[in-house]
XYZ file of C-alpha atoms in Angstrom:
640
model
C 0.000 0.000 0.000
C 1.366 3.449 -0.891
C 1.875 6.058 1.794
C -0.901 8.149 0.244
C -3.297 5.184 0.395
C -2.217 4.428 3.939
C -2.892 7.982 5.027
C -6.248 8.124 3.297
C -7.248 4.920 5.064
C -5.980 6.190 8.397
C -7.681 9.572 8.278
C -10.907 8.851 6.404
C -12.120 5.387 7.308
C -10.420 3.795 10.308
C -12.142 3.141 13.607
C -11.667 1.182 16.780
C -14.694 -0.112 18.695
C -14.506 0.842 22.386
C -14.362 -1.861 25.020
C -17.694 -2.856 26.519
C -16.608 -2.028 30.020
C -13.703 -0.495 31.876
C -12.787 -3.905 33.250
C -12.346 -5.251 29.729
C -9.971 -2.494 28.656
C -6.233 -3.163 28.221
C -3.773 -1.315 30.471
C -3.435 2.440 30.020
C -1.648 3.255 26.786
C -1.806 -0.304 25.440
C -3.601 -1.438 22.300
C -5.866 -4.463 22.104
C -6.269 -5.681 18.497
C -9.261 -7.801 19.521
C -11.217 -4.595 20.111
C -10.257 -3.019 16.765
C -12.416 -2.806 13.638
C -13.011 -0.579 10.624
C -16.079 1.458 9.808
C -16.739 3.649 12.807
C -15.508 7.191 13.328
C -13.542 7.787 16.536
C -12.786 10.891 18.509
C -8.955 10.651 18.644
C -7.404 11.696 15.293
C -4.014 10.184 16.120
C -4.797 6.466 16.274
C -3.561 5.441 12.847
C -0.912 7.939 11.792
C 1.294 6.177 9.284
C 3.784 8.898 8.391
C 6.967 10.024 10.216
C 6.274 12.240 13.201
C 9.818 13.273 14.082
C 13.406 13.355 12.936
C 15.941 10.982 14.506
C 19.606 11.935 14.854
C 22.473 9.531 14.411
C 25.843 8.608 13.014
C 26.260 5.795 10.495
C 30.063 5.874 10.495
C 31.870 5.280 13.792
C 35.140 3.330 14.077
C 36.286 1.731 17.304
C 39.413 -0.138 18.401
C 38.142 -3.021 16.239
C 39.193 -0.997 13.154
C 42.892 -1.664 12.620
C 43.592 1.924 11.521
C 42.056 3.080 14.815
C 43.212 0.433 17.295
C 46.780 0.406 15.985
C 47.141 4.179 16.449
C 45.980 4.363 20.041
C 42.202 3.908 20.211
C 41.396 1.634 23.160
C 37.608 2.061 23.156
C 35.506 -0.737 21.716
C 31.916 -0.908 20.467
C 30.448 -0.907 23.981
C 32.055 2.442 24.772
C 30.922 3.856 21.419
C 27.300 2.940 22.170
C 27.476 4.178 25.758
C 28.823 7.513 24.571
C 26.189 7.860 21.842
C 23.479 7.144 24.422
C 24.674 10.092 26.517
C 27.038 8.542 29.056
C 30.386 10.030 30.085
C 33.316 8.116 28.576
C 37.061 8.592 29.039
C 38.683 8.951 25.612
C 41.803 6.958 24.764
C 43.898 10.077 25.396
C 42.578 10.337 28.961
C 40.143 13.245 28.487
C 36.582 12.811 29.723
C 33.915 13.218 27.050
C 30.141 13.513 26.909
C 27.620 14.628 24.301
C 25.456 17.664 24.941
C 22.444 15.513 23.962
C 22.356 11.783 23.224
C 21.981 10.446 19.712
C 18.970 8.370 18.700
C 20.900 5.766 16.724
C 24.414 4.640 15.863
C 26.186 2.384 13.385
C 29.538 1.032 14.510
C 31.005 0.611 11.029
C 34.400 -0.886 11.744
C 36.668 -1.703 8.805
C 36.225 -5.250 7.528
C 39.934 -5.643 6.777
C 41.419 -7.741 9.634
C 38.527 -6.767 11.870
C 39.570 -6.627 15.531
C 43.295 -7.138 14.927
C 44.454 -4.558 17.481
C 42.068 -5.933 20.099
C 43.294 -9.479 19.499
C 46.905 -8.325 19.899
C 46.052 -6.551 23.155
C 44.252 -9.658 24.438
C 47.078 -11.973 23.300
C 44.573 -14.039 21.370
C 46.023 -17.566 21.198
C 44.588 -18.274 17.741
C 46.184 -15.087 16.381
C 49.530 -15.992 17.947
C 49.453 -19.361 16.180
C 49.947 -17.539 12.853
C 53.295 -16.244 11.594
C 51.891 -12.783 10.959
C 50.180 -12.691 14.337
C 53.413 -13.467 16.151
C 55.386 -10.938 14.107
C 53.038 -7.981 14.487
C 52.284 -8.774 18.138
C 56.017 -8.907 18.872
C 56.460 -5.419 17.433
C 53.574 -4.062 19.513
C 54.788 -5.707 22.717
C 58.253 -4.218 22.072
C 56.732 -0.739 21.783
C 57.431 -0.487 18.045
C 53.925 0.704 17.215
C 54.873 2.529 14.014
C 56.643 -0.531 12.649
C 53.649 -2.700 13.515
C 51.237 -0.383 11.745
C 53.533 -0.164 8.708
C 53.700 -3.968 8.547
C 49.917 -4.217 8.442
C 49.600 -1.266 6.067
C 51.933 -2.799 3.485
C 49.660 -5.817 3.169
C 46.555 -3.657 3.058
C 48.003 -1.510 0.255
C 48.964 -4.606 -1.752
C 45.592 -6.267 -0.976
C 47.377 -9.314 0.434
C 45.520 -10.527 3.505
C 48.153 -11.440 6.132
C 45.551 -13.623 7.868
C 44.162 -15.335 4.765
C 42.626 -18.683 5.611
C 41.868 -17.691 9.192
C 38.228 -16.666 8.798
C 37.488 -17.965 12.283
C 39.405 -15.016 13.726
C 37.306 -12.532 11.760
C 34.101 -14.380 12.605
C 34.846 -14.296 16.341
C 35.361 -10.513 16.292
C 32.339 -9.948 14.026
C 30.132 -11.898 16.420
C 31.439 -9.848 19.340
C 30.591 -6.672 17.429
C 27.052 -7.856 16.607
C 26.577 -8.971 20.223
C 27.439 -5.458 21.368
C 24.845 -4.047 18.970
C 22.211 -6.419 20.357
C 23.069 -5.437 23.922
C 22.605 -1.717 23.342
C 19.679 -1.862 20.907
C 16.467 -0.742 22.641
C 13.638 -0.318 20.123
C 11.866 2.971 20.669
C 14.681 4.392 22.807
C 18.014 3.843 21.056
C 18.832 1.932 17.897
C 22.112 0.120 17.317
C 22.129 -0.684 13.613
C 24.572 -3.428 12.609
C 27.099 -2.484 9.937
C 30.699 -2.451 8.740
C 32.900 -0.583 6.274
C 34.083 -2.116 3.010
C 37.280 -0.162 2.388
C 38.013 -0.303 -1.330
C 41.081 1.888 -1.882
C 42.524 1.399 -5.375
C 45.762 3.381 -5.574
C 44.879 4.937 -2.219
C 41.747 6.513 -3.710
C 38.485 6.341 -1.792
C 35.690 4.021 -2.937
C 34.637 3.156 0.606
C 31.109 2.048 1.466
C 29.404 1.528 4.822
C 27.149 -1.524 4.667
C 24.051 -1.256 6.891
C 21.900 -4.226 7.908
C 18.159 -3.926 8.492
C 18.450 -7.123 10.506
C 19.629 -8.275 13.881
C 22.421 -10.549 14.991
C 20.782 -13.843 13.995
C 20.917 -12.955 10.309
C 24.042 -10.785 10.345
C 26.070 -13.602 11.900
C 25.347 -15.855 8.922
C 28.067 -13.980 6.985
C 31.384 -12.335 7.714
C 31.993 -8.904 6.177
C 33.382 -8.662 2.650
C 36.658 -6.735 2.577
C 39.085 -4.909 0.322
C 41.139 -8.111 0.278
C 38.219 -9.835 -1.490
C 37.559 -7.150 -4.104
C 37.917 -3.457 -4.913
C 34.949 -3.444 -7.320
C 31.632 -2.010 -6.038
C 29.747 -4.354 -8.361
C 31.242 -7.310 -6.471
C 30.038 -5.737 -3.242
C 26.513 -5.547 -4.675
C 26.683 -9.226 -5.668
C 27.765 -10.116 -2.128
C 24.864 -8.096 -0.726
C 22.420 -9.843 -3.060
C 23.779 -13.207 -1.947
C 23.269 -12.231 1.697
C 19.649 -11.306 1.046
C 19.021 -14.533 -0.879
C 20.600 -16.616 1.891
C 19.021 -14.973 4.927
C 15.899 -13.186 3.718
C 17.388 -10.048 5.275
C 18.014 -6.613 3.820
C 21.042 -4.352 3.521
C 22.148 -1.162 1.798
C 25.491 0.536 1.208
C 26.429 4.185 1.783
C 29.345 5.561 -0.276
C 31.375 8.366 1.263
C 34.154 10.842 0.538
C 33.819 11.202 -3.203
C 36.079 14.218 -2.678
C 38.915 11.771 -1.943
C 38.173 9.339 -4.782
C 40.221 11.195 -7.422
C 37.369 10.971 -9.894
C 36.316 7.370 -9.213
C 33.221 7.740 -7.007
C 30.850 8.895 -9.767
C 32.821 7.646 -12.768
C 31.357 7.273 -16.265
C 32.654 3.731 -16.600
C 32.505 0.567 -14.523
C 35.433 -0.001 -12.205
C 36.749 -3.348 -13.474
C 35.598 -3.551 -17.070
C 36.005 0.154 -17.791
C 32.815 -0.100 -19.815
C 30.408 2.829 -20.102
C 27.659 2.773 -17.484
C 24.592 1.010 -18.852
C 21.011 0.574 -17.699
C 21.735 -2.609 -15.736
C 24.529 -0.891 -13.791
C 22.290 2.091 -13.057
C 19.477 -0.122 -11.746
C 21.812 -2.062 -9.465
C 23.623 0.990 -8.132
C 20.418 2.657 -7.040
C 19.067 -0.626 -5.679
C 22.013 -0.991 -3.309
C 23.157 2.616 -2.742
C 20.117 4.858 -2.164
C 21.976 7.454 -0.072
C 25.362 9.164 -0.094
C 27.365 10.484 2.857
C 27.919 14.016 1.619
C 29.704 15.558 4.596
C 32.022 14.264 7.321
C 35.364 14.946 9.016
C 37.402 14.446 5.833
C 35.722 17.316 4.026
C 32.409 18.287 2.511
C 31.375 16.886 -0.881
C 28.249 18.882 -1.710
C 29.673 21.332 -4.232
C 33.021 22.693 -5.415
C 33.637 26.360 -6.333
C 35.101 25.510 -9.743
C 31.982 23.477 -10.610
C 29.516 25.989 -9.121
C 31.223 29.381 -9.605
C 27.993 31.324 -8.994
C 27.428 29.732 -5.594
C 29.212 31.785 -2.944
C 28.678 29.023 -0.353
C 30.133 26.179 -2.449
C 33.600 26.270 -0.892
C 32.731 24.794 2.494
C 35.226 22.294 3.923
C 36.954 21.609 0.592
C 39.673 18.918 0.456
C 40.924 18.936 -3.133
C 44.659 18.178 -3.088
C 44.541 14.427 -3.647
C 43.674 11.311 -1.671
C 45.593 8.753 0.394
C 47.712 7.627 -2.536
C 50.422 9.620 -4.323
C 48.230 10.857 -7.196
C 47.540 14.601 -6.952
C 44.114 16.038 -7.719
C 43.485 17.361 -11.219
C 40.617 19.555 -12.363
C 39.100 16.900 -14.607
C 38.499 14.639 -11.565
C 36.214 17.084 -9.770
C 32.967 16.532 -11.752
C 33.052 12.872 -10.728
C 33.517 13.619 -7.019
C 30.872 16.111 -5.838
C 27.222 15.418 -5.096
C 25.635 18.309 -6.961
C 27.513 17.557 -10.162
C 26.702 13.848 -9.831
C 23.013 14.656 -9.395
C 23.098 16.730 -12.601
C 24.936 14.025 -14.514
C 22.385 11.537 -13.250
C 19.660 13.429 -15.102
C 21.654 13.105 -18.303
C 22.105 9.376 -17.770
C 18.392 8.977 -17.092
C 17.556 10.675 -20.377
C 19.837 8.256 -22.236
C 19.247 5.048 -20.264
C 15.828 5.512 -18.726
C 17.411 5.004 -15.277
C 19.374 7.420 -13.093
C 22.500 5.816 -11.547
C 23.077 8.826 -9.270
C 19.624 9.269 -7.760
C 20.714 9.361 -4.140
C 19.607 10.975 -0.918
C 22.098 12.751 1.329
C 23.217 12.200 4.918
C 26.167 13.249 7.052
C 28.166 11.211 9.557
C 31.501 11.508 11.344
C 33.956 8.795 10.224
C 35.457 9.185 13.680
C 38.221 6.726 14.596
C 38.062 7.592 18.321
C 34.794 5.679 19.020
C 33.294 9.066 19.973
C 30.644 10.565 17.690
C 31.300 14.232 18.488
C 30.154 16.971 16.115
C 29.787 20.011 18.381
C 32.520 22.499 17.526
C 33.380 23.046 21.216
C 33.343 19.295 21.940
C 35.323 17.871 19.014
C 37.404 14.807 19.844
C 39.141 14.607 16.506
C 39.457 12.264 13.586
C 41.716 9.754 15.401
C 43.341 9.334 18.811
C 46.496 11.394 17.992
C 44.170 14.337 17.292
C 42.149 14.161 20.495
C 41.873 17.410 22.495
C 45.198 18.809 23.733
C 47.392 21.855 23.406
C 50.145 19.852 21.704
C 51.035 20.456 18.029
C 49.597 17.082 16.999
C 46.064 18.335 17.577
C 46.401 20.710 14.621
C 49.356 19.319 12.679
C 48.808 15.536 12.574
C 48.881 14.373 8.941
C 45.674 12.947 7.465
C 46.818 12.672 3.844
C 50.188 13.173 2.199
C 52.137 10.204 3.544
C 52.695 9.138 -0.065
C 53.892 11.905 -2.380
C 54.511 11.759 -6.112
C 58.192 12.612 -6.749
C 58.374 16.117 -8.165
C 54.625 16.572 -7.747
C 52.663 19.072 -5.634
C 52.372 18.681 -1.882
C 49.071 16.876 -1.222
C 49.309 16.967 2.584
C 46.166 17.791 4.543
C 46.575 18.195 8.287
C 44.186 17.633 11.152
C 43.213 21.286 11.615
C 41.421 21.092 8.263
C 39.075 18.333 9.452
C 35.447 19.246 10.039
C 33.600 18.539 13.267
C 30.971 16.858 11.089
C 28.479 15.450 10.362
C 25.128 13.933 11.339
C 22.432 11.852 9.669
C 18.891 13.192 10.142
C 16.222 10.565 9.468
C 12.465 11.132 9.204
C 11.133 7.789 10.439
C 7.957 6.404 11.972
C 9.793 4.855 14.935
C 13.235 4.623 16.468
C 13.804 1.027 15.386
C 16.192 -0.732 13.043
C 13.425 -1.414 10.575
C 11.935 2.091 10.518
C 15.293 3.884 10.302
C 16.584 1.543 7.582
C 13.370 1.969 5.604
C 13.717 5.760 5.770
C 17.281 5.522 4.470
C 16.118 3.242 1.685
C 13.357 5.659 0.590
C 15.748 8.641 0.995
C 13.625 10.570 3.492
C 16.808 11.807 5.151
C 19.095 14.806 5.227
C 22.653 15.756 6.141
C 23.994 18.343 8.519
C 27.535 19.439 9.248
C 26.989 18.623 12.920
C 24.171 20.938 13.948
C 20.759 19.505 14.821
C 18.541 21.934 12.955
C 15.184 20.441 11.972
C 14.353 20.690 8.273
C 11.239 19.407 6.525
C 10.456 19.610 2.812
C 7.458 18.767 0.636
C 6.773 19.409 -3.040
C 3.525 19.190 -4.989
C 1.473 20.817 -7.702
C -1.347 22.347 -5.629
C 0.312 23.753 -2.523
C -0.451 27.355 -1.627
C 1.491 29.839 0.484
C -0.836 29.366 3.441
C -0.029 25.638 3.584
C 3.381 26.221 5.160
C 1.569 27.736 8.176
C -0.857 24.854 8.624
C -0.855 23.121 12.018
C -1.219 19.815 10.129
C 1.681 20.717 7.852
C 3.079 17.171 7.582
C -0.308 15.524 7.036
C -1.049 17.899 4.172
C 2.438 17.441 2.781
C 2.124 13.665 2.529
C -1.459 13.663 1.270
C -0.969 16.279 -1.448
C 2.729 16.019 -2.283
C 5.976 14.138 -1.763
C 8.672 14.508 0.920
C 12.444 14.846 0.462
C 13.738 11.865 -1.491
C 10.518 11.671 -3.513
C 9.490 12.029 -7.147
C 7.213 14.376 -9.042
C 5.990 13.042 -12.366
C 4.451 14.613 -15.474
C 3.376 18.150 -14.595
C -0.333 19.035 -14.869
C -1.031 21.582 -17.585
C -0.063 25.075 -16.498
C 1.380 23.942 -13.163
C 4.852 24.419 -11.695
C 6.106 22.594 -8.596
C 5.474 24.304 -5.268
C 7.681 23.693 -2.235
C 6.848 23.875 1.461
C 9.923 24.237 3.681
C 10.255 24.502 7.421
C 13.555 24.985 9.251
C 13.991 25.225 13.008
C 17.347 26.058 14.590
C 19.182 23.602 16.804
C 17.653 24.142 20.235
C 21.155 24.597 21.703
C 22.703 26.192 18.642
C 22.790 29.109 16.282
C 20.013 31.024 14.570
C 19.404 30.560 10.856
C 20.702 32.798 8.084
C 18.677 31.639 5.058
C 16.853 28.847 3.262
C 18.004 28.039 -0.266
C 16.672 25.789 -3.002
C 19.335 24.277 -5.240
C 17.946 23.343 -8.650
C 19.680 21.266 -11.312
C 18.160 20.545 -14.714
C 18.727 19.609 -18.339
C 17.933 22.491 -20.671
C 16.335 22.262 -24.097
C 19.662 21.312 -25.665
C 20.373 18.608 -23.100
C 23.028 20.669 -21.304
C 23.339 20.473 -17.507
C 22.390 23.631 -15.625
C 22.102 24.713 -11.984
C 20.711 27.654 -10.034
C 20.750 28.497 -6.337
C 17.695 30.396 -5.110
C 17.527 32.124 -1.745
C 13.866 31.600 -0.877
C 13.814 32.979 2.680
C 16.213 35.414 4.368
C 16.345 36.106 8.087
C 16.017 39.524 9.690
C 13.506 40.614 7.025
C 16.193 40.927 4.377
C 14.845 41.221 0.845
C 15.739 38.899 -2.040
C 17.323 40.713 -4.995
C 16.936 40.112 -8.724
C 19.797 37.594 -8.629
C 17.771 35.424 -6.236
C 20.020 36.266 -3.291
C 19.505 37.870 0.093
C 20.066 41.591 -0.389
C 22.897 41.651 2.164
C 24.889 39.205 4.323
C 23.436 38.170 7.657
C 26.342 39.653 9.649
C 28.742 38.111 12.142
C 28.620 38.265 15.957
C 31.620 36.008 16.650
C 34.247 37.148 19.132
C 37.190 35.129 17.800
C 39.474 35.649 20.793
C 36.819 34.504 23.276
C 35.288 31.926 20.881
C 31.738 33.171 21.511
C 28.791 34.378 19.455
C 25.263 35.646 20.057
C 21.888 34.936 18.467
C 21.144 38.645 18.103
C 20.986 38.114 14.325
C 19.219 35.487 12.268
C 15.903 33.754 12.910
C 15.086 30.763 15.094
C 12.301 29.512 12.808
C 11.959 29.994 9.066
C 8.975 28.995 6.925
C 9.250 29.217 3.145
C 6.861 28.719 0.252
C 8.432 28.727 -3.204
C 7.385 27.982 -6.763
C 9.979 27.450 -9.476
C 9.788 30.626 -11.597
C 11.661 29.017 -14.521
C 9.964 25.611 -14.635
C 9.739 23.852 -17.991
C 7.558 20.709 -17.834
C 9.618 19.108 -20.594
C 12.907 19.289 -18.689
C 14.215 16.810 -16.101
C 15.148 18.476 -12.827
C 15.983 17.965 -9.173
C 15.593 20.276 -6.199
C 17.184 20.088 -2.763
C 17.182 22.502 0.155
C 20.265 23.942 1.813
C 19.802 25.780 5.113
C 22.598 27.966 6.510
C 23.166 29.043 10.104
C 24.632 32.403 11.076
C 28.448 32.469 11.487
C 29.773 30.632 14.558
C 33.279 29.765 15.834
C 35.046 26.850 14.163
C 36.454 24.062 16.393
C 39.975 25.390 15.895
C 38.815 28.735 17.314
C 37.399 27.045 20.415
C 40.686 25.155 20.771
C 42.761 28.318 20.455
C 40.744 29.968 23.223
C 40.792 26.920 25.519
C 44.426 25.833 25.112
C 45.944 29.255 24.431
C 47.447 28.214 21.088
C 47.642 30.105 17.821
C 44.977 29.653 15.179
C 46.047 27.991 11.914
C 46.612 30.596 9.220
C 44.763 29.004 6.299
C 41.358 28.196 7.810
C 38.727 30.757 8.701
C 38.069 31.209 12.435
C 34.327 31.156 11.706
C 32.044 29.133 9.477
C 28.365 28.695 8.667
C 27.036 25.260 9.560
C 24.439 23.900 7.183
C 21.963 21.196 6.244
C 21.407 19.518 2.873
C 18.140 17.701 2.253
C 17.760 14.768 -0.066
C 16.511 15.992 -3.443
C 13.058 15.807 -4.941
C 13.202 14.840 -8.628
C 10.933 15.920 -11.464
C 10.605 13.547 -14.421
C 8.570 14.462 -17.531
């Protein structure tokens, strides 16, 4: 049954027959299906609501000590600590600093790397089965002798060459995988906190990023029937999809994959050809990609991948958190790679593919997550515990200067080093779901009713339809009307009625503990009459009663209240709540298009500015002391 049908049934025809007596009634707040029937109108209008009532906040990308590139560089916190922290408990970070979130998360995915899962933990525990192997004895001996760098280099050489040093010892991986899934079961409390089971498949050809986080809809009983596929098995995303299909056929379960960091893929993430065969993308590829990868992680610690200034030169906000020097291998970034790395450009190219193939391979929703390797999902700028343990809070140079990329340099080439001070305290996944359960959250990801933020918890809701009016954005039953008469973020509008253009209802509410809002924008991409890709950013609501000029922009900047030295700001500018109604003034019903909403906060201190004030250190010279946090919704697509 479609959501529209479900809602019509719920609101127009459902009824529950009251109990015959008070003694026959179930306990307060409980439902008794035996006393339910259709055909009778009831007083309470909220009995059968079938659409999402609230947004849930989480992180789909947390690494613990079970990830070798975390545990071998100092992380001592396992999955249990990651879940406890996400649920709001105080945890002592590996560097000895106490940490706690301002508000708990609603859900978490511990997505540890599949490659030699749990190796560092097994070394620390002196696992007897590990020590029976030649590699296990060698790397453990280095660790026990205090030669941590040598131990990590030994493992890294095999990882780079895709030669599994523990090949044939699947029992080791299985034991750690089952411990990880057991931890998820222990902390999963449907309705209160959701521990989704997942892992990261870390395809890194030439050091370039093709990583995916694989998320299970299922619990331990099904997840334990497999062990995670790894980079040692394959670097080809199509092989990952085959493995996922085999899992579903074997178990009856469900899974999806979330690509991330296209900005570090050096043109591979949204390539025009298949990875292995180097054949042009065809319809079959497009169908499978969207079947398995409905959402994309557009923002996280290792940079923001929404838009690049050279691809969107008329967008003054396109340069946020840009990492465009290279990746983890020696190959430097070149300009021709960029169109195959950034979300907005991929969404435009997807329209072109759909026109040619009938299927869009890049029809994805957008979320944010952290990619933290500290086990701590921190995204508040004044509570940022870093990308990895060496970058945890301190006044030492490592906090700012630890290398993230640039360990491998091309002889005679440009310096591709990016240091820790350029990381973002980002991001978060916002999910509009019916319940805080594995099934409901996974289903929302699958249907793309999700959005990304750079760490803030602003609430954003979006609907599009043909018959909305300006007054609809003020309705008390805003969501009900949105679902009944339109589609939410992640949805599709089909053939336009004669004389109609799409109308958008947008609500944005500031983070209750955060900054006011600067503006609401609609980002439109389309294919023009000649089949060329176009884009336009529209400011559709400006705070502080600022007008919108003839270039579709707020007439003046919002201002800046940040005191850099003290690392403070005030909410004396901007608006706490913004409601926008917008119709596309340049709509052509014959042209394919997508629309997504970007909401900007007023300027606030960056994490490096908070650090400088707290530790009394100098600010890095080449990052701004302030920034404007933001949200990106999943698009709504129009198809003629």
